[in-house]
Amino acid sequence: MLTVRQLSFNYPNSRPVLKSIDLDFETGNIYGLFGKNGEGKSTLMKIMTGLLFPKSGTSTLHGDNVKKRNAESLQHVFFVPEDFELPSLSIATFEKVQSPFYPKFSKEKFYELIEEFKLYPTNIISKLSFGQKKKVLMAFGLSTNTKVLLLDEPTNGLDIPSKSQFRKVMASAVDEGKCIVISTHQVRDLHSLINHVVILDNASVIFDQPLETVSEGLWFGKASNPDESSILYSESSFGGKTILARNDMEETEVDLELLFNGVLSQPNKINAILKDFHHGPRV
Amino acid sequence: MDFDNGKPIYLQIVDFFYENILMKRWMEDERIPSVREVAMMVEVNPNTAIRAFNHLQDLEVIYNKRGIGYFVSEDGYTKVLDIKRREFMEQMLPDVFKKMTLLNISMDDLKNTYNQQENEKK
């Protein structure tokens, strides 16, 4: 659905932020896009939504180059950036002005979410707190019913009950044939929702796997007497959490933080193990 | 090697189903929440919830009526009881026995503590 091919980007007079990126995002999935600060996650999202143009390569939506900013394609995409400016309008006016751009917009859903987030249609957006503004934008994004939804650090600024509401809404959104891409550092807020992990490092994709494959191939946890040779990655030498090749062991829950650290330090070892599984990695 | 590990989320959802069936909150031949409802309830990706449903269907604890939804099997309660009893005997007890040996607790000590607790309940 959303396809990125040989995509490269750099800001003026700086080193490349993205180098020859190849990625495929399909419907029915929630992708987690991870990377250290400044590794190009937000840049990639901006390119995928036509806000920035790649230096080379393409990002296409249903075969249509996003760079052309065709209204017919862009009406299927919504992006909630990490930083944003919203006009000083009431929530209701904002909805009236913005919703016509999205043919599948659900007014009912929007006001339902606004109410759930404890906001009122008469609230003037510019007078709200950062977290509340974020809720307005998120409620709007979720109500657009676009096929592709990109969220950059969606839980930043949300209070604890809203994080849970957010997860519920996301859980119900994905089976409607949507493709959701979430970039985040708050792994704990979202780990139960993500079913495919993409990790960027040094301007490249160093990991791109469905969690199903990860849990088939790797074992996460504390191993008391592990066999040194089977350790792929270990947080500390004594009693720390480790990643092992799973082999015949029981399936464990994927520890995303551990996976992230493991992949950053041992990308080749970990990718080599997962390469043998049938889901077909692309890295 | 000994392991202390996190149980996969889908199996935690399976446990949530077992509990509802054992507590008779979900009765036999009664409709249970849909995949989507369960995903929202426990805030997980619906793909994970589907895995739990498939697992329970394979064990014949629940069944699917096309277009209507999922139901607890006719003998669902007995099935779950069997599964959980086996789990207790084969997985929990060996750990308890191991600890008992380590801490030098005899079967009599165990019996006494059990009786004591039962008396307190009364």
CSV table of C-alpha atoms in Angstrom, one decimal:
chain,number,residue,atom,x,y,z
A,1,MET,CA,0.0,0.0,0.0
A,2,LEU,CA,2.7,2.5,1.1
A,3,THR,CA,5.9,1.8,-0.6
A,4,VAL,CA,9.3,3.4,-0.1
A,5,ARG,CA,12.1,2.6,-2.6
A,6,GLN,CA,15.7,3.6,-2.6
A,7,LEU,CA,14.8,6.8,-0.7
A,8,SER,CA,17.5,9.2,0.4
A,9,PHE,CA,17.3,12.5,2.1
A,10,ASN,CA,19.5,15.1,3.7
A,11,TYR,CA,18.8,18.6,5.0
A,12,PRO,CA,20.9,21.4,3.4
A,13,ASN,CA,24.6,21.2,4.2
A,14,SER,CA,24.2,18.2,6.5
A,15,ARG,CA,25.0,14.5,6.5
A,16,PRO,CA,22.3,12.2,5.0
A,17,VAL,CA,19.4,11.5,7.3
A,18,LEU,CA,18.1,8.6,5.2
A,19,LYS,CA,20.1,6.5,2.8
A,20,SER,CA,18.6,4.1,0.3
A,21,ILE,CA,15.5,3.2,2.3
A,22,ASP,CA,13.3,0.4,1.1
A,23,LEU,CA,10.1,-0.3,3.1
A,24,ASP,CA,6.6,-1.6,2.5
A,25,PHE,CA,3.6,-0.8,4.7
A,26,GLU,CA,0.5,-3.0,4.3
A,27,THR,CA,-3.0,-2.7,5.6
A,28,GLY,CA,-4.1,-4.6,8.7
A,29,ASN,CA,-0.9,-3.8,10.6
A,30,ILE,CA,0.4,-1.4,13.2
A,31,TYR,CA,4.0,-0.6,12.5
A,32,GLY,CA,6.3,0.6,15.2
A,33,LEU,CA,9.1,2.8,13.8
A,34,PHE,CA,12.0,3.0,16.1
A,35,GLY,CA,15.4,4.7,16.2
A,36,LYS,CA,17.5,6.9,18.4
A,37,ASN,CA,16.9,10.6,18.4
A,38,GLY,CA,17.8,12.2,15.1
A,39,GLU,CA,17.8,9.0,13.1
A,40,GLY,CA,15.2,10.2,10.6
A,41,LYS,CA,12.0,8.8,11.8
A,42,SER,CA,10.1,12.1,11.6
A,43,THR,CA,11.8,13.0,8.4
A,44,LEU,CA,10.7,9.7,6.8
A,45,MET,CA,7.1,10.3,8.0
A,46,LYS,CA,7.1,13.8,6.5
A,47,ILE,CA,8.4,12.4,3.2
A,48,MET,CA,5.7,9.7,3.2
A,49,THR,CA,3.0,12.3,3.6
A,50,GLY,CA,4.4,14.7,1.0
A,51,LEU,CA,5.6,17.4,3.4
A,52,LEU,CA,9.2,16.9,2.4
A,53,PHE,CA,10.6,15.8,-0.9
A,54,PRO,CA,13.2,13.1,-1.1
A,55,LYS,CA,16.6,13.8,-2.7
A,56,SER,CA,16.3,10.6,-4.6
A,57,GLY,CA,14.1,7.6,-4.6
A,58,THR,CA,10.3,7.4,-4.2
A,59,SER,CA,7.5,7.1,-1.7
A,60,THR,CA,4.3,5.9,-3.3
A,61,LEU,CA,0.8,5.3,-2.1
A,62,HIS,CA,-1.1,2.8,-4.2
A,63,GLY,CA,1.5,3.4,-7.0
A,64,ASP,CA,1.0,7.2,-6.9
A,65,ASN,CA,4.1,9.2,-6.1
A,66,VAL,CA,3.3,11.1,-2.9
A,67,LYS,CA,5.7,13.9,-4.0
A,68,LYS,CA,3.1,15.0,-6.6
A,69,ARG,CA,0.8,15.8,-3.7
A,70,ASN,CA,-2.3,14.6,-5.6
A,71,ALA,CA,-5.4,15.4,-3.6
A,72,GLU,CA,-6.8,12.0,-4.6
A,73,SER,CA,-4.0,10.2,-2.8
A,74,LEU,CA,-3.5,12.6,0.1
A,75,GLN,CA,-7.1,12.2,1.2
A,76,HIS,CA,-6.2,8.7,2.1
A,77,VAL,CA,-3.4,9.8,4.5
A,78,PHE,CA,-3.4,11.5,7.8
A,79,PHE,CA,-0.3,12.5,9.8
A,80,VAL,CA,-0.2,13.6,13.4
A,81,PRO,CA,3.2,15.2,13.8
A,82,GLU,CA,5.0,15.5,17.1
A,83,ASP,CA,5.0,19.3,17.0
A,84,PHE,CA,2.2,21.2,15.4
A,85,GLU,CA,0.4,24.5,15.2
A,86,LEU,CA,-3.4,24.6,15.3
A,87,PRO,CA,-5.5,27.6,14.5
A,88,SER,CA,-7.3,29.6,17.2
A,89,LEU,CA,-10.7,28.2,16.3
A,90,SER,CA,-13.2,26.3,18.3
A,91,ILE,CA,-13.0,22.6,18.0
A,92,ALA,CA,-16.4,22.6,16.1
A,93,THR,CA,-15.2,25.2,13.6
A,94,PHE,CA,-11.9,23.3,13.1
A,95,GLU,CA,-13.9,20.2,12.3
A,96,LYS,CA,-16.1,22.0,9.8
A,97,VAL,CA,-13.1,23.6,8.1
A,98,GLN,CA,-10.9,20.5,7.9
A,99,SER,CA,-13.2,17.5,7.5
A,100,PRO,CA,-14.3,18.2,3.9
A,101,PHE,CA,-10.7,17.1,2.8
A,102,TYR,CA,-11.4,13.6,4.0
A,103,PRO,CA,-14.4,11.9,2.2
A,104,LYS,CA,-14.7,9.1,4.8
A,105,PHE,CA,-14.6,11.5,7.8
A,106,SER,CA,-17.0,10.4,10.6
A,107,LYS,CA,-18.4,13.4,12.5
A,108,GLU,CA,-20.0,11.1,14.9
A,109,LYS,CA,-16.7,9.4,15.8
A,110,PHE,CA,-15.0,12.7,16.2
A,111,TYR,CA,-17.4,14.2,18.7
A,112,GLU,CA,-17.5,10.8,20.5
A,113,LEU,CA,-13.7,11.0,20.9
A,114,ILE,CA,-13.8,14.6,21.9
A,115,GLU,CA,-16.2,13.8,24.6
A,116,GLU,CA,-14.2,10.8,25.7
A,117,PHE,CA,-11.1,13.0,25.9
A,118,LYS,CA,-13.1,15.4,28.2
A,119,LEU,CA,-13.1,18.3,25.7
A,120,TYR,CA,-16.0,20.4,24.4
A,121,PRO,CA,-16.8,21.5,20.9
A,122,THR,CA,-16.9,25.1,22.0
A,123,ASN,CA,-13.3,25.0,23.4
A,124,ILE,CA,-10.9,27.4,21.6
A,125,ILE,CA,-8.0,25.2,20.5
A,126,SER,CA,-5.2,27.8,21.0
A,127,LYS,CA,-6.2,28.1,24.7
A,128,LEU,CA,-5.9,24.4,25.4
A,129,SER,CA,-2.8,22.7,26.9
A,130,PHE,CA,-0.4,20.8,24.7
A,131,GLY,CA,-1.8,17.5,25.7
A,132,GLN,CA,-5.4,18.7,24.9
A,133,LYS,CA,-4.3,20.1,21.6
A,134,LYS,CA,-2.8,16.7,20.8
A,135,LYS,CA,-6.1,15.0,21.7
A,136,VAL,CA,-8.0,17.3,19.3
A,137,LEU,CA,-5.6,16.4,16.5
A,138,MET,CA,-5.6,12.7,17.4
A,139,ALA,CA,-9.4,12.6,17.6
A,140,PHE,CA,-9.5,14.3,14.2
A,141,GLY,CA,-6.9,11.9,12.7
A,142,LEU,CA,-8.7,8.8,14.0
A,143,SER,CA,-12.0,10.1,12.6
A,144,THR,CA,-10.8,10.8,9.1
A,145,ASN,CA,-10.8,7.0,8.5
A,146,THR,CA,-7.9,7.3,6.1
A,147,LYS,CA,-6.3,4.2,4.9
A,148,VAL,CA,-2.9,5.3,6.2
A,149,LEU,CA,-2.5,6.9,9.6
A,150,LEU,CA,1.0,8.1,10.6
A,151,LEU,CA,1.5,9.1,14.2
A,152,ASP,CA,4.7,10.7,15.5
A,153,GLU,CA,5.1,10.2,19.3
A,154,PRO,CA,1.3,9.9,19.7
A,155,THR,CA,1.4,9.4,23.5
A,156,ASN,CA,3.7,12.3,24.3
A,157,GLY,CA,1.8,14.8,26.4
A,158,LEU,CA,-1.2,12.4,27.0
A,159,ASP,CA,-2.3,11.8,30.6
A,160,ILE,CA,-2.5,8.2,31.9
A,161,PRO,CA,-6.2,7.6,31.3
A,162,SER,CA,-5.9,9.0,27.8
A,163,LYS,CA,-3.1,6.6,26.9
A,164,SER,CA,-5.5,3.8,27.7
A,165,GLN,CA,-8.3,5.4,25.7
A,166,PHE,CA,-5.8,5.8,22.8
A,167,ARG,CA,-4.9,2.2,22.9
A,168,LYS,CA,-8.5,1.1,22.8
A,169,VAL,CA,-9.2,3.3,19.9
A,170,MET,CA,-6.1,2.0,18.0
A,171,ALA,CA,-7.1,-1.6,18.8
A,172,SER,CA,-10.5,-1.0,17.2
A,173,ALA,CA,-9.1,1.0,14.2
A,174,VAL,CA,-6.7,-1.5,12.7
A,175,ASP,CA,-9.1,-4.2,11.5
A,176,GLU,CA,-10.9,-1.8,9.4
A,177,GLY,CA,-8.3,-2.3,6.7
A,178,LYS,CA,-6.1,0.5,7.9
A,179,CYS,CA,-2.3,0.8,7.9
A,180,ILE,CA,-1.0,2.6,10.9
A,181,VAL,CA,2.6,3.7,11.4
A,182,ILE,CA,3.7,4.8,14.9
A,183,SER,CA,7.0,6.4,15.7
A,184,THR,CA,7.8,6.4,19.4
A,185,HIS,CA,10.2,6.2,22.2
A,186,GLN,CA,7.5,5.3,24.6
A,187,VAL,CA,7.6,1.6,23.9
A,188,ARG,CA,5.8,0.7,27.0
A,189,ASP,CA,2.7,2.7,26.1
A,190,LEU,CA,2.3,0.9,22.8
A,191,HIS,CA,4.0,-2.4,22.8
A,192,SER,CA,0.8,-4.4,22.9
A,193,LEU,CA,-0.5,-2.7,19.8
A,194,ILE,CA,2.5,-2.9,17.4
A,195,ASN,CA,2.8,-6.1,15.3
A,196,HIS,CA,5.7,-5.1,13.0
A,197,VAL,CA,9.0,-3.5,14.0
A,198,VAL,CA,11.1,-1.2,11.8
A,199,ILE,CA,14.3,0.1,13.3
A,200,LEU,CA,16.3,2.9,11.7
A,201,ASP,CA,20.0,3.5,12.6
A,202,ASN,CA,22.8,5.4,10.8
A,203,ALA,CA,20.3,6.6,8.2
A,204,SER,CA,19.4,3.0,7.2
A,205,VAL,CA,16.8,0.4,7.9
A,206,ILE,CA,18.6,-2.1,10.1
A,207,PHE,CA,15.6,-4.2,11.1
A,208,ASP,CA,12.2,-4.8,9.5
A,209,GLN,CA,10.3,-7.8,10.8
A,210,PRO,CA,6.8,-8.8,11.9
A,211,LEU,CA,6.6,-9.6,15.6
A,212,GLU,CA,5.4,-13.0,14.7
A,213,THR,CA,8.7,-13.8,13.2
A,214,VAL,CA,10.6,-12.3,16.1
A,215,SER,CA,8.7,-14.4,18.7
A,216,GLU,CA,9.3,-17.5,16.6
A,217,GLY,CA,13.0,-16.9,16.3
A,218,LEU,CA,14.0,-15.2,19.5
A,219,TRP,CA,13.7,-15.8,23.2
A,220,PHE,CA,13.5,-12.9,25.7
A,221,GLY,CA,14.0,-13.0,29.4
A,222,LYS,CA,16.3,-13.7,32.3
A,223,ALA,CA,18.3,-16.9,31.8
A,224,SER,CA,20.0,-18.0,34.9
A,225,ASN,CA,22.6,-20.3,33.4
A,226,PRO,CA,22.7,-19.6,29.7
A,227,ASP,CA,25.1,-21.2,27.5
A,228,GLU,CA,27.5,-18.4,26.5
A,229,SER,CA,27.4,-19.3,22.8
A,230,SER,CA,23.6,-19.0,22.6
A,231,ILE,CA,23.4,-15.4,23.9
A,232,LEU,CA,22.7,-13.0,21.1
A,233,TYR,CA,22.5,-10.0,23.3
A,234,SER,CA,22.6,-9.4,27.1
A,235,GLU,CA,21.8,-6.2,29.1
A,236,SER,CA,24.4,-7.0,31.7
A,237,SER,CA,26.6,-9.9,32.6
A,238,PHE,CA,24.9,-10.8,35.8
A,239,GLY,CA,21.2,-11.6,36.0
A,240,GLY,CA,20.3,-9.2,33.3
A,241,LYS,CA,17.8,-9.7,30.5
A,242,THR,CA,19.0,-11.5,27.5
A,243,ILE,CA,18.0,-12.4,23.9
A,244,LEU,CA,18.7,-15.9,22.9
A,245,ALA,CA,17.9,-17.9,19.8
A,246,ARG,CA,14.7,-19.6,20.7
A,247,ASN,CA,15.2,-23.0,19.1
A,248,ASP,CA,12.9,-25.4,21.0
A,249,MET,CA,12.2,-23.1,24.0
A,250,GLU,CA,8.7,-21.9,25.0
A,251,GLU,CA,7.5,-18.7,23.2
A,252,THR,CA,8.0,-15.6,25.3
A,253,GLU,CA,6.5,-12.1,24.9
A,254,VAL,CA,8.7,-9.9,22.8
A,255,ASP,CA,10.4,-7.3,24.9
A,256,LEU,CA,10.6,-4.4,22.5
A,257,GLU,CA,13.1,-2.3,24.5
A,258,LEU,CA,15.4,-5.3,24.7
A,259,LEU,CA,14.9,-6.0,21.1
A,260,PHE,CA,15.7,-2.4,20.2
A,261,ASN,CA,18.9,-2.4,22.2
A,262,GLY,CA,19.8,-5.8,20.9
A,263,VAL,CA,19.4,-4.9,17.3
A,264,LEU,CA,21.4,-1.7,17.7
A,265,SER,CA,24.3,-3.6,19.2
A,266,GLN,CA,24.1,-6.9,17.2
A,267,PRO,CA,22.1,-6.3,14.0
A,268,ASN,CA,23.9,-8.9,12.0
A,269,LYS,CA,23.6,-11.7,14.6
A,270,ILE,CA,19.9,-11.1,15.2
A,271,ASN,CA,19.0,-10.6,11.5
A,272,ALA,CA,20.9,-13.8,10.6
A,273,ILE,CA,18.7,-15.9,13.0
A,274,LEU,CA,15.5,-14.4,11.8
A,275,LYS,CA,16.4,-14.8,8.1
A,276,ASP,CA,15.6,-18.5,8.3
A,277,PHE,CA,12.0,-18.0,9.1
A,278,HIS,CA,9.4,-18.3,6.3
A,279,HIS,CA,7.8,-14.9,6.7
A,280,GLY,CA,10.5,-13.5,4.5
A,281,PRO,CA,12.5,-10.6,5.9
A,282,ARG,CA,13.4,-7.8,3.6
A,283,VAL,CA,16.6,-6.6,5.3
B,1,MET,CA,18.9,-23.6,32.0
B,2,ASP,CA,16.2,-22.1,34.2
B,3,PHE,CA,14.1,-19.4,32.9
B,4,ASP,CA,11.9,-16.6,34.3
B,5,ASN,CA,10.1,-15.3,31.3
B,6,GLY,CA,7.2,-13.2,30.2
B,7,LYS,CA,4.2,-15.1,28.9
B,8,PRO,CA,3.2,-14.1,25.4
B,9,ILE,CA,0.2,-11.7,25.4
B,10,TYR,CA,-2.0,-14.0,23.5
B,11,LEU,CA,-1.6,-16.7,26.2
B,12,GLN,CA,-2.4,-14.1,28.8
B,13,ILE,CA,-5.7,-13.4,26.9
B,14,VAL,CA,-6.3,-17.2,26.9
B,15,ASP,CA,-6.0,-17.1,30.7
B,16,PHE,CA,-8.4,-14.3,30.8
B,17,PHE,CA,-10.9,-16.4,28.9
B,18,TYR,CA,-10.3,-19.4,31.2
B,19,GLU,CA,-10.9,-17.3,34.2
B,20,ASN,CA,-14.2,-16.0,32.9
B,21,ILE,CA,-15.3,-19.6,32.1
B,22,LEU,CA,-14.2,-21.0,35.4
B,23,MET,CA,-15.9,-18.2,37.3
B,24,LYS,CA,-19.0,-18.9,35.2
B,25,ARG,CA,-19.1,-15.3,34.0
B,26,TRP,CA,-19.2,-16.8,30.5
B,27,MET,CA,-21.6,-19.8,30.4
B,28,GLU,CA,-21.6,-22.8,28.1
B,29,ASP,CA,-23.2,-22.2,24.8
B,30,GLU,CA,-23.3,-18.5,25.5
B,31,ARG,CA,-21.9,-15.9,23.1
B,32,ILE,CA,-18.6,-14.3,24.2
B,33,PRO,CA,-17.2,-10.9,23.1
B,34,SER,CA,-15.9,-10.5,19.5
B,35,VAL,CA,-12.3,-10.4,18.5
B,36,ARG,CA,-12.5,-6.6,18.2
B,37,GLU,CA,-14.2,-6.2,21.6
B,38,VAL,CA,-11.6,-8.3,23.3
B,39,ALA,CA,-8.8,-6.4,21.5
B,40,MET,CA,-10.3,-3.1,22.8
B,41,MET,CA,-10.9,-4.5,26.3
B,42,VAL,CA,-7.3,-5.6,26.8
B,43,GLU,CA,-5.9,-2.9,24.5
B,44,VAL,CA,-4.0,-5.2,22.1
B,45,ASN,CA,-3.6,-5.5,18.4
B,46,PRO,CA,-6.6,-7.5,17.0
B,47,ASN,CA,-4.1,-9.9,15.4
B,48,THR,CA,-2.9,-10.9,18.9
B,49,ALA,CA,-6.5,-11.3,20.0
B,50,ILE,CA,-7.2,-13.5,16.9
B,51,ARG,CA,-4.3,-15.8,18.0
B,52,ALA,CA,-6.0,-16.3,21.4
B,53,PHE,CA,-9.3,-17.1,19.7
B,54,ASN,CA,-7.7,-19.6,17.3
B,55,HIS,CA,-5.8,-21.3,20.2
B,56,LEU,CA,-9.1,-21.7,22.2
B,57,GLN,CA,-10.9,-23.0,19.1
B,58,ASP,CA,-8.2,-25.6,18.5
B,59,LEU,CA,-8.6,-26.8,22.1
B,60,GLU,CA,-12.4,-26.8,21.5
B,61,VAL,CA,-13.1,-24.5,24.4
B,62,ILE,CA,-14.9,-22.1,22.1
B,63,TYR,CA,-16.5,-22.4,18.7
B,64,ASN,CA,-17.5,-20.1,15.9
B,65,LYS,CA,-20.9,-19.7,14.4
B,66,ARG,CA,-20.4,-18.1,11.1
B,67,GLY,CA,-21.7,-14.6,11.0
B,68,ILE,CA,-22.8,-14.6,14.6
B,69,GLY,CA,-19.7,-14.9,16.7
B,70,TYR,CA,-17.9,-17.1,19.2
B,71,PHE,CA,-19.5,-19.2,21.8
B,72,VAL,CA,-18.3,-21.2,24.8
B,73,SER,CA,-18.5,-25.0,23.8
B,74,GLU,CA,-21.1,-27.2,25.3
B,75,ASP,CA,-18.5,-28.9,27.5
B,76,GLY,CA,-16.3,-25.7,27.7
B,77,TYR,CA,-16.3,-25.6,31.5
B,78,THR,CA,-15.1,-29.2,31.9
B,79,LYS,CA,-12.5,-28.7,29.2
B,80,VAL,CA,-11.1,-25.6,30.9
B,81,LEU,CA,-11.2,-27.4,34.3
B,82,ASP,CA,-9.1,-30.2,32.7
B,83,ILE,CA,-6.6,-27.9,31.1
B,84,LYS,CA,-6.1,-25.8,34.3
B,85,ARG,CA,-5.9,-28.9,36.5
B,86,ARG,CA,-3.3,-30.3,34.3
B,87,GLU,CA,-1.4,-27.0,34.2
B,88,PHE,CA,-1.5,-27.0,38.0
B,89,MET,CA,-0.3,-30.5,38.4
B,90,GLU,CA,2.4,-30.4,35.7
B,91,GLN,CA,3.7,-26.9,35.9
B,92,MET,CA,2.9,-25.3,39.3
B,93,LEU,CA,3.4,-28.2,41.6
B,94,PRO,CA,6.9,-29.2,40.4
B,95,ASP,CA,8.0,-25.6,41.3
B,96,VAL,CA,6.3,-25.9,44.7
B,97,PHE,CA,8.0,-29.2,45.3
B,98,LYS,CA,11.4,-27.8,44.3
B,99,LYS,CA,11.0,-24.9,46.7
B,100,MET,CA,9.8,-27.3,49.5
B,101,THR,CA,13.0,-29.4,49.1
B,102,LEU,CA,15.1,-26.2,49.1
B,103,LEU,CA,13.4,-24.8,52.2
B,104,ASN,CA,13.1,-28.2,53.9
B,105,ILE,CA,9.3,-28.1,54.2
B,106,SER,CA,7.7,-31.5,54.7
B,107,MET,CA,4.3,-32.8,53.4
B,108,ASP,CA,3.1,-32.7,57.0
B,109,ASP,CA,4.1,-29.0,57.3
B,110,LEU,CA,2.1,-28.4,54.2
B,111,LYS,CA,-0.9,-30.3,55.4
B,112,ASN,CA,-0.9,-28.4,58.7
B,113,THR,CA,-0.8,-25.0,57.0
B,114,TYR,CA,-3.6,-26.1,54.7
B,115,ASN,CA,-5.8,-27.3,57.6
B,116,GLN,CA,-5.0,-24.1,59.6
B,117,GLN,CA,-6.2,-22.0,56.7
B,118,GLU,CA,-9.3,-24.0,56.2
B,119,ASN,CA,-10.2,-23.6,59.9
B,120,GLU,CA,-9.6,-19.8,59.7
B,121,LYS,CA,-12.1,-19.6,56.9
B,122,LYS,CA,-14.7,-21.2,59.0
